[in-house]
Tab-separated table of C-alpha atoms in Angstrom:
chain	number	residue	atom	x	y	z
A	5	MET	CA	99.538	128.902	78.050
A	6	VAL	CA	97.725	129.788	81.241
A	7	THR	CA	99.930	130.454	84.254
A	8	GLU	CA	97.586	131.623	87.022
A	9	SER	CA	96.434	129.350	89.855
A	10	PRO	CA	93.064	127.701	89.196
A	11	TYR	CA	92.532	126.933	92.906
A	12	GLU	CA	91.636	129.014	95.939
A	13	THR	CA	93.011	127.991	99.348
A	14	THR	CA	90.289	128.395	101.972
A	15	SER	CA	92.089	126.980	105.039
A	16	SER	CA	95.493	125.601	106.005
A	17	LYS	CA	96.881	123.740	109.008
A	18	ILE	CA	99.975	121.702	109.874
A	19	ILE	CA	98.879	118.198	110.903
A	20	TRP	CA	102.316	116.598	111.473
A	21	GLU	CA	105.804	118.005	111.984
A	22	SER	CA	109.311	116.591	111.937
A	23	GLU	CA	112.878	117.756	111.577
A	24	TRP	CA	112.839	116.927	107.851
A	25	TYR	CA	109.347	117.759	106.574
A	26	ASN	CA	105.790	118.595	107.679
A	27	LEU	CA	102.352	117.539	106.502
A	28	ARG	CA	100.076	120.515	105.737
A	29	GLN	CA	96.376	120.071	105.073
A	30	ASP	CA	94.658	122.731	102.976
A	31	GLY	CA	91.013	123.323	102.197
A	32	VAL	CA	90.835	124.086	98.471
A	33	ARG	CA	88.077	125.400	96.191
A	34	THR	CA	88.350	124.075	92.631
A	35	PRO	CA	87.447	126.001	89.456
A	36	ASP	CA	84.047	124.257	89.308
A	37	GLY	CA	83.239	125.510	92.840
A	38	SER	CA	83.580	122.216	94.703
A	39	ASN	CA	85.662	121.937	97.884
A	40	LEU	CA	88.335	119.374	98.650
A	41	THR	CA	91.177	118.721	101.065
A	42	TYR	CA	94.733	118.652	99.743
A	43	THR	CA	97.554	117.286	101.908
A	44	VAL	CA	101.009	118.618	101.069
A	45	VAL	CA	104.417	117.281	102.154
A	46	GLU	CA	106.119	120.564	103.080
A	47	HIS	CA	109.802	119.999	102.363
A	48	PRO	CA	112.555	122.629	102.619
A	49	GLY	CA	114.208	121.459	99.386
A	50	ALA	CA	117.492	119.685	98.856
A	51	VAL	CA	120.711	119.714	96.876
A	52	TRP	CA	122.255	117.077	94.606
A	53	VAL	CA	125.947	117.576	93.755
A	54	VAL	CA	127.782	115.897	90.858
A	55	PRO	CA	131.438	115.787	92.037
A	56	VAL	CA	134.207	115.488	89.432
A	57	THR	CA	137.775	114.850	90.607
A	58	GLY	CA	140.838	116.489	89.122
A	59	ASP	CA	141.609	113.286	87.190
A	60	GLY	CA	138.159	113.132	85.578
A	61	ARG	CA	136.181	110.721	87.731
A	62	ILE	CA	132.696	111.178	89.173
A	63	VAL	CA	132.391	110.308	92.847
A	64	LEU	CA	129.389	108.000	93.276
A	65	GLU	CA	127.981	106.727	96.564
A	66	TRP	CA	126.604	103.241	97.161
A	67	GLN	CA	124.207	104.148	99.947
A	68	TYR	CA	121.711	102.203	102.026
A	69	ARG	CA	118.283	103.854	102.064
A	70	TYR	CA	116.094	102.680	104.895
A	71	ALA	CA	112.870	104.016	103.341
A	72	VAL	CA	113.185	101.675	100.337
A	73	GLN	CA	115.185	98.958	102.155
A	74	ASP	CA	117.695	99.002	99.346
A	75	TRP	CA	121.203	100.075	98.397
A	76	CYS	CA	121.306	102.779	95.719
A	77	TRP	CA	123.886	104.460	93.526
A	78	GLU	CA	123.703	108.191	94.155
A	79	VAL	CA	125.623	111.445	94.117
A	80	PRO	CA	126.084	113.457	97.341
A	81	ALA	CA	122.800	115.053	98.422
A	82	GLY	CA	121.068	116.510	101.427
A	83	GLY	CA	118.126	118.543	102.656
A	84	LEU	CA	118.291	122.313	103.012
A	85	GLN	CA	118.363	123.945	106.426
A	86	PRO	CA	117.141	127.413	107.431
A	87	GLY	CA	119.670	130.156	106.804
A	88	ILE	CA	121.927	128.030	104.593
A	89	SER	CA	121.949	128.681	100.841
A	90	PRO	CA	121.725	125.776	98.385
A	91	GLU	CA	125.322	126.467	97.293
A	92	GLU	CA	126.610	126.393	100.876
A	93	MET	CA	124.659	123.170	101.518
A	94	ALA	CA	126.163	121.643	98.372
A	95	ARG	CA	129.664	122.377	99.701
A	96	ARG	CA	128.735	120.942	103.118
A	97	GLU	CA	127.296	117.698	101.728
A	98	LEU	CA	130.333	117.255	99.503
A	99	GLN	CA	132.550	117.690	102.546
A	100	GLU	CA	130.522	115.520	104.917
A	101	GLU	CA	129.677	112.597	102.630
A	102	VAL	CA	132.811	112.170	100.525
A	103	GLY	CA	135.276	114.461	102.299
A	104	GLY	CA	135.401	116.548	99.166
A	105	THR	CA	136.476	120.091	98.471
A	106	ALA	CA	135.712	121.625	95.064
A	107	ALA	CA	137.838	124.063	93.062
A	108	ASP	CA	134.645	125.193	91.305
A	109	LEU	CA	130.964	124.766	92.108
A	110	ARG	CA	128.282	125.882	89.688
A	111	THR	CA	124.493	125.834	89.600
A	112	ILE	CA	123.131	123.631	86.802
A	113	GLY	CA	119.373	123.775	87.409
A	114	TRP	CA	116.502	122.570	89.533
A	115	PHE	CA	113.408	120.346	89.391
A	116	TYR	CA	110.495	119.233	91.541
A	117	THR	CA	110.958	115.708	92.894
A	118	MET	CA	107.301	114.996	93.808
A	119	ASN	CA	105.035	117.806	92.577
A	120	GLY	CA	101.916	115.672	93.035
A	121	ILE	CA	102.295	115.425	96.793
A	122	GLY	CA	105.079	117.692	98.005
A	123	THR	CA	107.010	120.928	97.669
A	124	GLU	CA	110.573	119.605	97.451
A	125	VAL	CA	112.816	121.395	94.950
A	126	ALA	CA	116.043	119.619	93.962
A	127	HIS	CA	118.900	122.066	93.303
A	128	VAL	CA	121.582	120.565	91.053
A	129	PHE	CA	125.255	121.528	91.244
A	130	LEU	CA	128.346	120.503	89.317
A	131	ALA	CA	131.518	120.451	91.442
A	132	THR	CA	134.829	120.212	89.595
A	133	GLY	CA	138.408	119.900	90.747
A	134	VAL	CA	137.185	117.826	93.675
A	135	GLU	CA	139.782	116.478	96.105
A	136	LEU	CA	138.700	113.661	98.426
A	137	GLY	CA	139.526	113.625	102.115
A	138	GLN	CA	138.150	112.782	105.545
A	139	THR	CA	134.348	112.277	105.717
A	140	HIS	CA	132.018	113.427	108.527
A	141	ARG	CA	128.854	111.386	108.010
A	142	GLU	CA	125.721	111.242	110.100
A	143	PRO	CA	124.888	107.886	111.775
A	144	THR	CA	122.162	107.208	109.173
A	145	GLU	CA	124.516	107.833	106.232
A	146	ILE	CA	125.785	104.326	105.536
A	147	MET	CA	127.651	104.210	102.249
A	148	GLU	CA	130.691	103.273	100.211
A	149	ILE	CA	132.379	105.735	97.860
A	150	ARG	CA	133.345	104.820	94.303
A	151	PRO	CA	134.961	107.253	91.871
A	152	VAL	CA	134.152	106.102	88.310
A	153	PRO	CA	135.079	107.526	84.877
A	154	ILE	CA	132.642	110.195	83.613
A	155	ALA	CA	131.515	108.018	80.703
A	156	GLU	CA	130.750	105.149	83.090
A	157	ALA	CA	128.679	107.364	85.438
A	158	LEU	CA	126.675	108.707	82.467
A	159	ARG	CA	126.156	105.162	81.175
A	160	MET	CA	124.833	104.134	84.616
A	161	ALA	CA	122.445	107.114	84.637
A	162	HIS	CA	121.144	106.402	81.112
A	163	SER	CA	120.727	102.670	81.779
A	164	GLY	CA	118.733	103.022	84.986
A	165	GLU	CA	121.479	101.529	87.200
A	166	ILE	CA	121.446	104.743	89.239
A	167	THR	CA	118.135	103.996	90.938
A	168	ASP	CA	117.948	107.274	92.880
A	169	GLY	CA	115.940	109.252	90.328
A	170	PRO	CA	117.137	112.730	91.335
A	171	SER	CA	120.783	111.559	91.219
A	172	ALA	CA	120.292	110.119	87.718
A	173	LEU	CA	118.591	113.305	86.508
A	174	ALA	CA	121.283	115.484	88.135
A	175	LEU	CA	123.951	113.561	86.190
A	176	LEU	CA	122.022	113.830	82.908
A	177	LEU	CA	121.398	117.572	83.376
A	178	CYS	CA	125.178	117.943	83.813
A	179	GLU	CA	125.944	115.750	80.761
A	180	PRO	CA	126.688	118.518	78.205
A	181	ARG	CA	129.155	120.198	80.587
A	182	LEU	CA	130.690	116.878	81.669
A	183	LEU	CA	131.381	115.961	78.044
A	184	ARG	CA	133.194	119.278	77.500
A	185	LEU	CA	135.543	118.889	80.475
A	186	THR	CA	139.195	118.163	79.697
A	187	PHE	CA	141.766	116.570	82.025
B	188	MET	CA	129.814	95.981	97.380
B	189	VAL	CA	127.735	95.168	100.440
B	190	THR	CA	124.044	94.536	99.763
B	191	GLU	CA	122.564	93.439	103.112
B	192	SER	CA	120.540	95.752	105.354
B	193	PRO	CA	122.612	97.427	108.071
B	194	TYR	CA	119.503	98.261	110.138
B	195	GLU	CA	117.161	96.226	112.306
B	196	THR	CA	113.502	97.296	112.532
B	197	THR	CA	112.308	96.949	116.138
B	198	SER	CA	108.784	98.403	115.826
B	199	SER	CA	106.442	99.754	113.156
B	200	LYS	CA	103.167	101.651	113.183
B	201	ILE	CA	101.050	103.665	110.733
B	202	ILE	CA	100.635	107.200	112.127
B	203	TRP	CA	98.643	108.772	109.246
B	204	GLU	CA	96.650	107.339	106.363
B	205	SER	CA	95.178	108.722	103.156
B	206	GLU	CA	93.938	107.530	99.800
B	207	TRP	CA	97.310	108.302	98.207
B	208	TYR	CA	99.979	107.475	100.803
B	209	ASN	CA	100.535	106.706	104.495
B	210	LEU	CA	103.091	107.754	107.066
B	211	ARG	CA	104.741	104.796	108.831
B	212	GLN	CA	106.953	105.257	111.867
B	213	ASP	CA	109.565	102.589	112.543
B	214	GLY	CA	111.848	102.035	115.501
B	215	VAL	CA	115.269	101.219	114.059
B	216	ARG	CA	118.517	99.886	115.566
B	217	THR	CA	121.605	101.156	113.756
B	218	PRO	CA	124.844	99.182	113.227
B	219	ASP	CA	126.469	100.967	116.192
B	220	GLY	CA	123.650	99.772	118.489
B	221	SER	CA	121.830	103.086	118.925
B	222	ASN	CA	118.071	103.394	118.436
B	223	LEU	CA	116.236	105.957	116.316
B	224	THR	CA	112.822	106.613	114.795
B	225	TYR	CA	112.483	106.621	111.010
B	226	THR	CA	109.313	107.990	109.398
B	227	VAL	CA	108.561	106.613	105.933
B	228	VAL	CA	106.116	107.927	103.313
B	229	GLU	CA	104.505	104.639	102.242
B	230	HIS	CA	103.550	105.171	98.604
B	231	PRO	CA	102.095	102.510	96.268
B	232	GLY	CA	104.316	103.617	93.370
B	233	ALA	CA	103.384	105.350	90.150
B	234	VAL	CA	103.774	105.256	86.383
B	235	TRP	CA	105.172	107.844	83.969
B	236	VAL	CA	104.329	107.292	80.286
B	237	VAL	CA	106.154	108.914	77.340
B	238	PRO	CA	103.518	109.011	74.562
B	239	VAL	CA	104.647	109.240	70.929
B	240	THR	CA	102.041	109.865	68.218
B	241	GLY	CA	102.043	108.177	64.825
B	242	ASP	CA	103.468	111.338	63.267
B	243	GLY	CA	106.420	111.506	65.682
B	244	ARG	CA	105.358	113.963	68.345
B	245	ILE	CA	105.574	113.562	72.123
B	246	VAL	CA	102.409	114.482	73.981
B	247	LEU	CA	103.340	116.833	76.837
B	248	GLU	CA	101.010	118.162	79.506
B	249	TRP	CA	101.101	121.689	80.949
B	250	GLN	CA	99.633	120.832	84.340
B	251	TYR	CA	98.855	122.839	87.465
B	252	ARG	CA	100.290	121.221	90.589
B	253	TYR	CA	98.713	122.465	93.771
B	254	ALA	CA	101.506	121.129	96.020
B	255	VAL	CA	104.086	123.415	94.398
B	256	GLN	CA	101.596	126.152	93.350
B	257	ASP	CA	103.032	126.034	89.867
B	258	TRP	CA	102.346	124.921	86.305
B	259	CYS	CA	104.697	122.178	85.091
B	260	TRP	CA	105.547	120.436	81.832
B	261	GLU	CA	105.009	116.712	82.338
B	262	VAL	CA	104.194	113.442	80.637
B	263	PRO	CA	101.078	111.471	81.654
B	264	ALA	CA	101.509	109.929	85.107
B	265	GLY	CA	99.536	108.531	87.994
B	266	GLY	CA	99.701	106.541	91.211
B	267	LEU	CA	99.270	102.773	91.272
B	268	GLN	CA	96.147	101.192	92.717
B	269	PRO	CA	95.726	97.745	94.307
B	270	GLY	CA	95.170	94.971	91.782
B	271	ILE	CA	96.216	97.049	88.768
B	272	SER	CA	99.576	96.344	87.128
B	273	PRO	CA	101.915	99.224	86.222
B	274	GLU	CA	101.324	98.460	82.515
B	275	GLU	CA	97.547	98.582	82.902
B	276	MET	CA	97.833	101.831	84.899
B	277	ALA	CA	100.029	103.302	82.157
B	278	ARG	CA	97.303	102.551	79.587
B	279	ARG	CA	94.646	104.034	81.877
B	280	GLU	CA	96.559	107.275	82.532
B	281	LEU	CA	97.243	107.662	78.818
B	282	GLN	CA	93.531	107.248	78.158
B	283	GLU	CA	92.305	109.469	80.979
B	284	GLU	CA	94.755	112.360	80.703
B	285	VAL	CA	95.286	112.732	76.962
B	286	GLY	CA	92.601	110.442	75.543
B	287	GLY	CA	95.351	108.310	74.085
B	288	THR	CA	95.465	104.731	72.875
B	289	ALA	CA	98.860	103.173	72.106
B	290	ALA	CA	99.729	100.689	69.364
B	291	ASP	CA	102.677	99.570	71.491
B	292	LEU	CA	103.563	100.036	75.154
B	293	ARG	CA	106.896	98.914	76.549
B	294	THR	CA	108.624	98.989	79.918
B	295	ILE	CA	111.744	101.173	79.894
B	296	GLY	CA	112.844	101.066	83.527
B	297	TRP	CA	112.195	102.328	87.038
B	298	PHE	CA	113.676	104.574	89.717
B	299	TYR	CA	112.999	105.746	93.260
B	300	THR	CA	111.619	109.290	93.384
B	301	MET	CA	112.398	110.048	97.059
B	302	ASN	CA	114.463	107.251	98.610
B	303	GLY	CA	115.434	109.426	101.582
B	304	ILE	CA	111.880	109.720	102.866
B	305	GLY	CA	109.549	107.441	100.929
B	306	THR	CA	108.986	104.181	99.090
B	307	GLU	CA	107.646	105.470	95.766
B	308	VAL	CA	108.913	103.615	92.684
B	309	ALA	CA	108.417	105.344	89.320
B	310	HIS	CA	107.755	102.865	86.504
B	311	VAL	CA	108.632	104.308	83.085
B	312	PHE	CA	106.848	103.308	79.880
B	313	LEU	CA	107.250	104.287	76.233
B	314	ALA	CA	103.970	104.335	74.305
B	315	THR	CA	104.195	104.513	70.509
B	316	GLY	CA	101.607	104.820	67.764
B	317	VAL	CA	99.514	106.943	70.131
B	318	GLU	CA	96.205	108.296	68.815
B	319	LEU	CA	94.614	111.154	70.749
B	320	GLY	CA	90.915	111.250	71.611
B	321	GLN	CA	88.452	112.149	74.339
B	322	THR	CA	89.947	112.682	77.831
B	323	HIS	CA	88.408	111.603	81.169
B	324	ARG	CA	90.276	113.663	83.754
B	325	GLU	CA	89.755	113.870	87.498
B	326	PRO	CA	88.635	117.265	88.911
B	327	THR	CA	92.164	117.930	90.223
B	328	GLU	CA	93.791	117.227	86.853
B	329	ILE	CA	93.902	120.713	85.348
B	330	MET	CA	96.054	120.773	82.237
B	331	GLU	CA	96.569	121.644	78.599
B	332	ILE	CA	97.936	119.123	76.093
B	333	ARG	CA	100.714	119.984	73.666
B	334	PRO	CA	102.202	117.503	71.180
B	335	VAL	CA	105.770	118.605	70.354
B	336	PRO	CA	108.453	117.128	68.057
B	337	ILE	CA	110.603	114.465	69.739
B	338	ALA	CA	113.748	116.602	69.455
B	339	GLU	CA	111.941	119.512	71.143
B	340	ALA	CA	110.723	117.357	74.049
B	341	LEU	CA	114.244	115.987	74.587
B	342	ARG	CA	115.678	119.515	74.438
B	343	MET	CA	113.160	120.602	77.115
B	344	ALA	CA	114.145	117.647	79.315
B	345	HIS	CA	117.898	118.327	78.950
B	346	SER	CA	117.508	122.063	79.554
B	347	GLY	CA	115.482	121.786	82.745
B	348	GLU	CA	112.301	123.280	81.213
B	349	ILE	CA	110.466	120.106	82.185
B	350	THR	CA	110.382	120.896	85.890
B	351	ASP	CA	108.680	117.665	86.954
B	352	GLY	CA	111.825	115.665	87.684
B	353	PRO	CA	110.364	112.188	87.097
B	354	SER	CA	108.905	113.332	83.733
B	355	ALA	CA	112.280	114.718	82.638
B	356	LEU	CA	114.084	111.528	83.692
B	357	ALA	CA	111.423	109.352	82.007
B	358	LEU	CA	112.035	111.213	78.724
B	359	LEU	CA	115.824	110.913	79.051
B	360	LEU	CA	115.639	107.188	79.880
B	361	CYS	CA	113.609	106.787	76.658
B	362	GLU	CA	116.037	108.916	74.615
B	363	PRO	CA	117.995	106.106	72.876
B	364	ARG	CA	114.757	104.440	71.719
B	365	LEU	CA	113.157	107.770	70.761
B	366	LEU	CA	116.128	108.615	68.532
B	367	ARG	CA	115.804	105.273	66.725
B	368	LEU	CA	112.102	105.686	65.885
B	369	THR	CA	111.214	106.365	62.250
B	370	PHE	CA	108.015	107.975	60.928
């Protein structure tokens, strides 16, 4: 399989900036020599954390998402910030959104969430031995917390009930490890 | 569980437009009465199609994605266009990207790809009895095609080798049906 880039970037400029992501517009020369403009959502990446409590339940969130005007089942997640590692951000989101502390946190994998238009990488973590406590949510984080049995969370991911795609995939990537846990 | 919207939209304007998506900036009043600006990537939605050939192989694509400057394993996918149903777009993408025609095409489910920042809905289809033929790709669709056994494609999705998140989730949402197919 080929692995080198077939494109040449001839120019690049930021056309819009925000706290969460930028729009970058590149001039690009294609393999056949034609020129086109490619706009890229420059995103710092994010973490999705599958939290398992000491008694074997997965902590789901029922969260309102303004962008889609809908409530979604999710696992704790959040965008990366400069100078903070994905693992540290995973611990922070767990703490802020569900008040959770984890006895163990391990990296499961990663994937691109929108490789056609943007750079975001989703880093997936499995947190075990999670104890729930006081939350510290941002004003735009409107949610209810529901710990459910592992089998039920996996069923919801397989069935499409977990409508946040990255949360569903995070759960399914953790599935082999989740099924080996004992309580 | 609550299901109503906790926010009130007080203003809305398009701040950037393109052929593929727009940026919309809304003024929003939160439940505690404060006001904030929410920027939304307005996306028309997209389809992801899991194509299974008559001899039981899944047709994967090894595609270069400029946004992430990387080659990714994927299934055929593409953005929706006005006046074209998700099912019709699924047939078109199958035809254009892998030259495929399907004996049967069925809706498997849907998910949000980026509910924190954008509206995109991913519609998932399973295409069976797929015959491969002549492709009709766009200049920016640079890819190789590789039909692999169903078990191998599912292994790649579970292991994280399929780095396009929506493609991996599409395969895993199809898994129960894929495992029941006979050839």
